[in-house]
């Protein structure tokens, strides 16, 4: 599975950005998809995830109500809509794919064997 992330950029506090991740490869639309982020000097952390058929989503507590993850199975892509952005959202954002089944932990980094290249989001105050 190959993943291509896009949509990062510079935005002011309270603004919005929309990240996209295009997946390609064999049966890529059968994978759960996730977004992670890594700020300078910090560990990569889970942000959001969506199940393979889109019926289940999970979010980092600090982004609940502000970020929305969705997927378009026809286009084999996942979107992260980010609203009410804060300076602490500044990071490189990565999309990831993995076979994660109901009841498993979607926030574990090691659940995702496939990763995109990352896109930088900078929120200025």
PDB file of C-alpha atoms in Angstrom:
ATOM      1  CA  UNK A   1       0.000   0.000   0.000  1.00  0.00           C
ATOM      2  CA  UNK A   2       1.320   3.424  -0.953  1.00  0.00           C
ATOM      3  CA  UNK A   3       0.093   6.567   0.773  1.00  0.00           C
ATOM      4  CA  UNK A   4       0.394  10.161  -0.395  1.00  0.00           C
ATOM      5  CA  UNK A   5      -0.515  12.925   2.061  1.00  0.00           C
ATOM      6  CA  UNK A   6      -1.243  16.506   1.080  1.00  0.00           C
ATOM      7  CA  UNK A   7      -2.921  19.679   2.283  1.00  0.00           C
ATOM      8  CA  UNK A   8      -0.600  21.014   4.960  1.00  0.00           C
ATOM      9  CA  UNK A   9       0.333  24.660   5.227  1.00  0.00           C
ATOM     10  CA  UNK A  10       0.421  27.776   7.365  1.00  0.00           C
ATOM     11  CA  UNK A  11      -2.774  28.938   9.074  1.00  0.00           C
ATOM     12  CA  UNK A  12      -3.641  31.380  11.829  1.00  0.00           C
ATOM     13  CA  UNK A  13      -5.086  30.383  15.180  1.00  0.00           C
ATOM     14  CA  UNK A  14      -8.755  29.485  14.811  1.00  0.00           C
ATOM     15  CA  UNK A  15      -8.386  28.709  11.132  1.00  0.00           C
ATOM     16  CA  UNK A  16      -9.004  25.492   9.222  1.00  0.00           C
ATOM     17  CA  UNK A  17      -7.049  23.098   7.060  1.00  0.00           C
ATOM     18  CA  UNK A  18      -8.022  19.966   5.195  1.00  0.00           C
ATOM     19  CA  UNK A  19      -5.528  17.136   4.892  1.00  0.00           C
ATOM     20  CA  UNK A  20      -5.942  14.386   2.332  1.00  0.00           C
ATOM     21  CA  UNK A  21      -4.335  10.992   2.005  1.00  0.00           C
ATOM     22  CA  UNK A  22      -4.581   9.051  -1.238  1.00  0.00           C
ATOM     23  CA  UNK A  23      -4.047   5.306  -0.987  1.00  0.00           C
ATOM     24  CA  UNK A  24      -3.060   2.978  -3.782  1.00  0.00           C
ATOM     25  CA  UNK A  25      -2.118  -0.655  -4.039  1.00  0.00           C
ATOM     26  CA  UNK A  26      -3.724  -4.017  -3.666  1.00  0.00           C
ATOM     27  CA  UNK A  27      -6.914  -3.953  -1.598  1.00  0.00           C
ATOM     28  CA  UNK A  28      -5.958  -0.602  -0.073  1.00  0.00           C
ATOM     29  CA  UNK A  29      -9.620   0.214   0.508  1.00  0.00           C
ATOM     30  CA  UNK A  30      -9.845  -2.673   2.970  1.00  0.00           C
ATOM     31  CA  UNK A  31      -7.424  -1.048   5.411  1.00  0.00           C
ATOM     32  CA  UNK A  32      -8.179   1.104   8.416  1.00  0.00           C
ATOM     33  CA  UNK A  33      -6.636   4.543   8.053  1.00  0.00           C
ATOM     34  CA  UNK A  34      -5.122   6.791  10.656  1.00  0.00           C
ATOM     35  CA  UNK A  35      -3.525  10.188  11.102  1.00  0.00           C
ATOM     36  CA  UNK A  36      -0.594  10.761  13.424  1.00  0.00           C
ATOM     37  CA  UNK A  37       1.457  13.873  14.090  1.00  0.00           C
ATOM     38  CA  UNK A  38       4.904  14.675  15.353  1.00  0.00           C
ATOM     39  CA  UNK A  39       5.869  18.046  16.762  1.00  0.00           C
ATOM     40  CA  UNK A  40       9.537  19.083  17.059  1.00  0.00           C
ATOM     41  CA  UNK A  41      11.226  17.257  19.908  1.00  0.00           C
ATOM     42  CA  UNK A  42       8.176  15.119  20.654  1.00  0.00           C
ATOM     43  CA  UNK A  43       7.058  11.576  20.024  1.00  0.00           C
ATOM     44  CA  UNK A  44       4.741  10.810  17.154  1.00  0.00           C
ATOM     45  CA  UNK A  45       1.212  10.726  18.508  1.00  0.00           C
ATOM     46  CA  UNK A  46      -2.140   9.408  17.357  1.00  0.00           C
ATOM     47  CA  UNK A  47      -4.639  11.973  16.088  1.00  0.00           C
ATOM     48  CA  UNK A  48      -7.548  10.170  14.442  1.00  0.00           C
ATOM     49  CA  UNK A  49      -8.503   6.912  12.779  1.00  0.00           C
ATOM     50  CA  UNK A  50     -11.311   5.453  10.712  1.00  0.00           C
ATOM     51  CA  UNK A  51     -12.236   1.837  10.095  1.00  0.00           C
ATOM     52  CA  UNK A  52     -12.041   0.208   6.688  1.00  0.00           C
ATOM     53  CA  UNK A  53     -15.717   0.740   5.927  1.00  0.00           C
ATOM     54  CA  UNK A  54     -15.918   4.062   7.754  1.00  0.00           C
ATOM     55  CA  UNK A  55     -18.331   2.984  10.457  1.00  0.00           C
ATOM     56  CA  UNK A  56     -15.954   3.566  13.357  1.00  0.00           C
ATOM     57  CA  UNK A  57     -13.833   6.588  14.181  1.00  0.00           C
ATOM     58  CA  UNK A  58     -11.475   7.411  17.037  1.00  0.00           C
ATOM     59  CA  UNK A  59      -9.834  10.675  18.067  1.00  0.00           C
ATOM     60  CA  UNK A  60      -7.192  12.053  20.368  1.00  0.00           C
ATOM     61  CA  UNK A  61      -9.032  13.753  23.218  1.00  0.00           C
ATOM     62  CA  UNK A  62      -7.528  17.163  22.499  1.00  0.00           C
ATOM     63  CA  UNK A  63      -8.876  17.215  18.920  1.00  0.00           C
ATOM     64  CA  UNK A  64     -12.372  15.889  19.581  1.00  0.00           C
ATOM     65  CA  UNK A  65     -14.969  18.352  18.350  1.00  0.00           C
ATOM     66  CA  UNK A  66     -12.400  20.160  16.197  1.00  0.00           C
ATOM     67  CA  UNK A  67     -11.100  17.485  13.806  1.00  0.00           C
ATOM     68  CA  UNK A  68     -13.160  15.158  11.622  1.00  0.00           C
ATOM     69  CA  UNK A  69     -11.856  12.131   9.782  1.00  0.00           C
ATOM     70  CA  UNK A  70     -13.722  10.688   6.807  1.00  0.00           C
ATOM     71  CA  UNK A  71     -13.038   8.411   3.891  1.00  0.00           C
ATOM     72  CA  UNK A  72     -14.160   8.097   0.296  1.00  0.00           C
ATOM     73  CA  UNK A  73     -13.993   4.450  -0.682  1.00  0.00           C
ATOM     74  CA  UNK A  74     -14.605   5.234  -4.344  1.00  0.00           C
ATOM     75  CA  UNK A  75     -11.549   7.481  -4.443  1.00  0.00           C
ATOM     76  CA  UNK A  76      -9.625   5.377  -1.935  1.00  0.00           C
ATOM     77  CA  UNK A  77      -8.776   8.447   0.101  1.00  0.00           C
ATOM     78  CA  UNK A  78      -9.051   9.718   3.647  1.00  0.00           C
ATOM     79  CA  UNK A  79      -9.561  13.304   4.741  1.00  0.00           C
ATOM     80  CA  UNK A  80      -8.815  15.036   8.024  1.00  0.00           C
ATOM     81  CA  UNK A  81     -10.783  18.250   8.381  1.00  0.00           C
ATOM     82  CA  UNK A  82      -9.128  20.400  11.039  1.00  0.00           C
ATOM     83  CA  UNK A  83     -11.050  23.360  12.449  1.00  0.00           C
ATOM     84  CA  UNK A  84     -10.405  25.785  15.299  1.00  0.00           C
ATOM     85  CA  UNK A  85      -6.713  25.135  15.004  1.00  0.00           C
ATOM     86  CA  UNK A  86      -4.418  25.926  17.913  1.00  0.00           C
ATOM     87  CA  UNK A  87      -0.652  26.535  18.058  1.00  0.00           C
ATOM     88  CA  UNK A  88      -0.234  23.150  19.753  1.00  0.00           C
ATOM     89  CA  UNK A  89      -1.587  21.492  16.602  1.00  0.00           C
ATOM     90  CA  UNK A  90       1.610  22.500  14.805  1.00  0.00           C
ATOM     91  CA  UNK A  91       3.342  19.316  13.641  1.00  0.00           C
ATOM     92  CA  UNK A  92       4.147  17.114  10.713  1.00  0.00           C
ATOM     93  CA  UNK A  93       1.062  15.029  10.026  1.00  0.00           C
ATOM     94  CA  UNK A  94       1.338  11.486   8.717  1.00  0.00           C
ATOM     95  CA  UNK A  95      -1.324   9.197   7.314  1.00  0.00           C
ATOM     96  CA  UNK A  96      -1.058   5.493   7.902  1.00  0.00           C
ATOM     97  CA  UNK A  97      -2.841   2.285   6.933  1.00  0.00           C
ATOM     98  CA  UNK A  98      -3.252  -1.044   8.654  1.00  0.00           C
ATOM     99  CA  UNK A  99      -5.517  -4.033   9.058  1.00  0.00           C
ATOM    100  CA  UNK A 100      -7.199  -3.259  12.367  1.00  0.00           C
ATOM    101  CA  UNK A 101     -10.223  -5.220  13.466  1.00  0.00           C
ATOM    102  CA  UNK A 102     -13.177  -4.264  15.677  1.00  0.00           C
ATOM    103  CA  UNK A 103     -12.191  -4.243  19.317  1.00  0.00           C
ATOM    104  CA  UNK A 104      -8.527  -3.535  18.617  1.00  0.00           C
ATOM    105  CA  UNK A 105      -6.733  -0.315  19.492  1.00  0.00           C
ATOM    106  CA  UNK A 106      -6.715   2.078  16.530  1.00  0.00           C
ATOM    107  CA  UNK A 107      -4.315   4.459  18.294  1.00  0.00           C
ATOM    108  CA  UNK A 108      -1.307   2.131  18.379  1.00  0.00           C
ATOM    109  CA  UNK A 109       1.462   3.148  15.992  1.00  0.00           C
ATOM    110  CA  UNK A 110       2.514  -0.470  15.528  1.00  0.00           C
ATOM    111  CA  UNK A 111      -0.933  -1.323  14.172  1.00  0.00           C
ATOM    112  CA  UNK A 112      -0.040   0.570  10.985  1.00  0.00           C
ATOM    113  CA  UNK A 113       2.644  -0.954   8.764  1.00  0.00           C
ATOM    114  CA  UNK A 114       2.159   1.558   5.929  1.00  0.00           C
ATOM    115  CA  UNK A 115       2.975   5.269   6.240  1.00  0.00           C
ATOM    116  CA  UNK A 116       2.848   8.316   4.009  1.00  0.00           C
ATOM    117  CA  UNK A 117       5.586  10.915   3.758  1.00  0.00           C
ATOM    118  CA  UNK A 118       4.108  13.557   6.080  1.00  0.00           C
ATOM    119  CA  UNK A 119       2.776  17.049   5.529  1.00  0.00           C
ATOM    120  CA  UNK A 120       3.629  20.071   7.685  1.00  0.00           C
ATOM    121  CA  UNK A 121       0.910  22.010   9.490  1.00  0.00           C
ATOM    122  CA  UNK A 122       1.923  25.274  11.126  1.00  0.00           C
ATOM    123  CA  UNK A 123      -0.532  27.258  13.244  1.00  0.00           C
ATOM    124  CA  UNK A 124       0.605  30.796  13.966  1.00  0.00           C
ATOM    125  CA  UNK A 125      -0.624  32.889  16.873  1.00  0.00           C
TER     126      UNK A 125
END
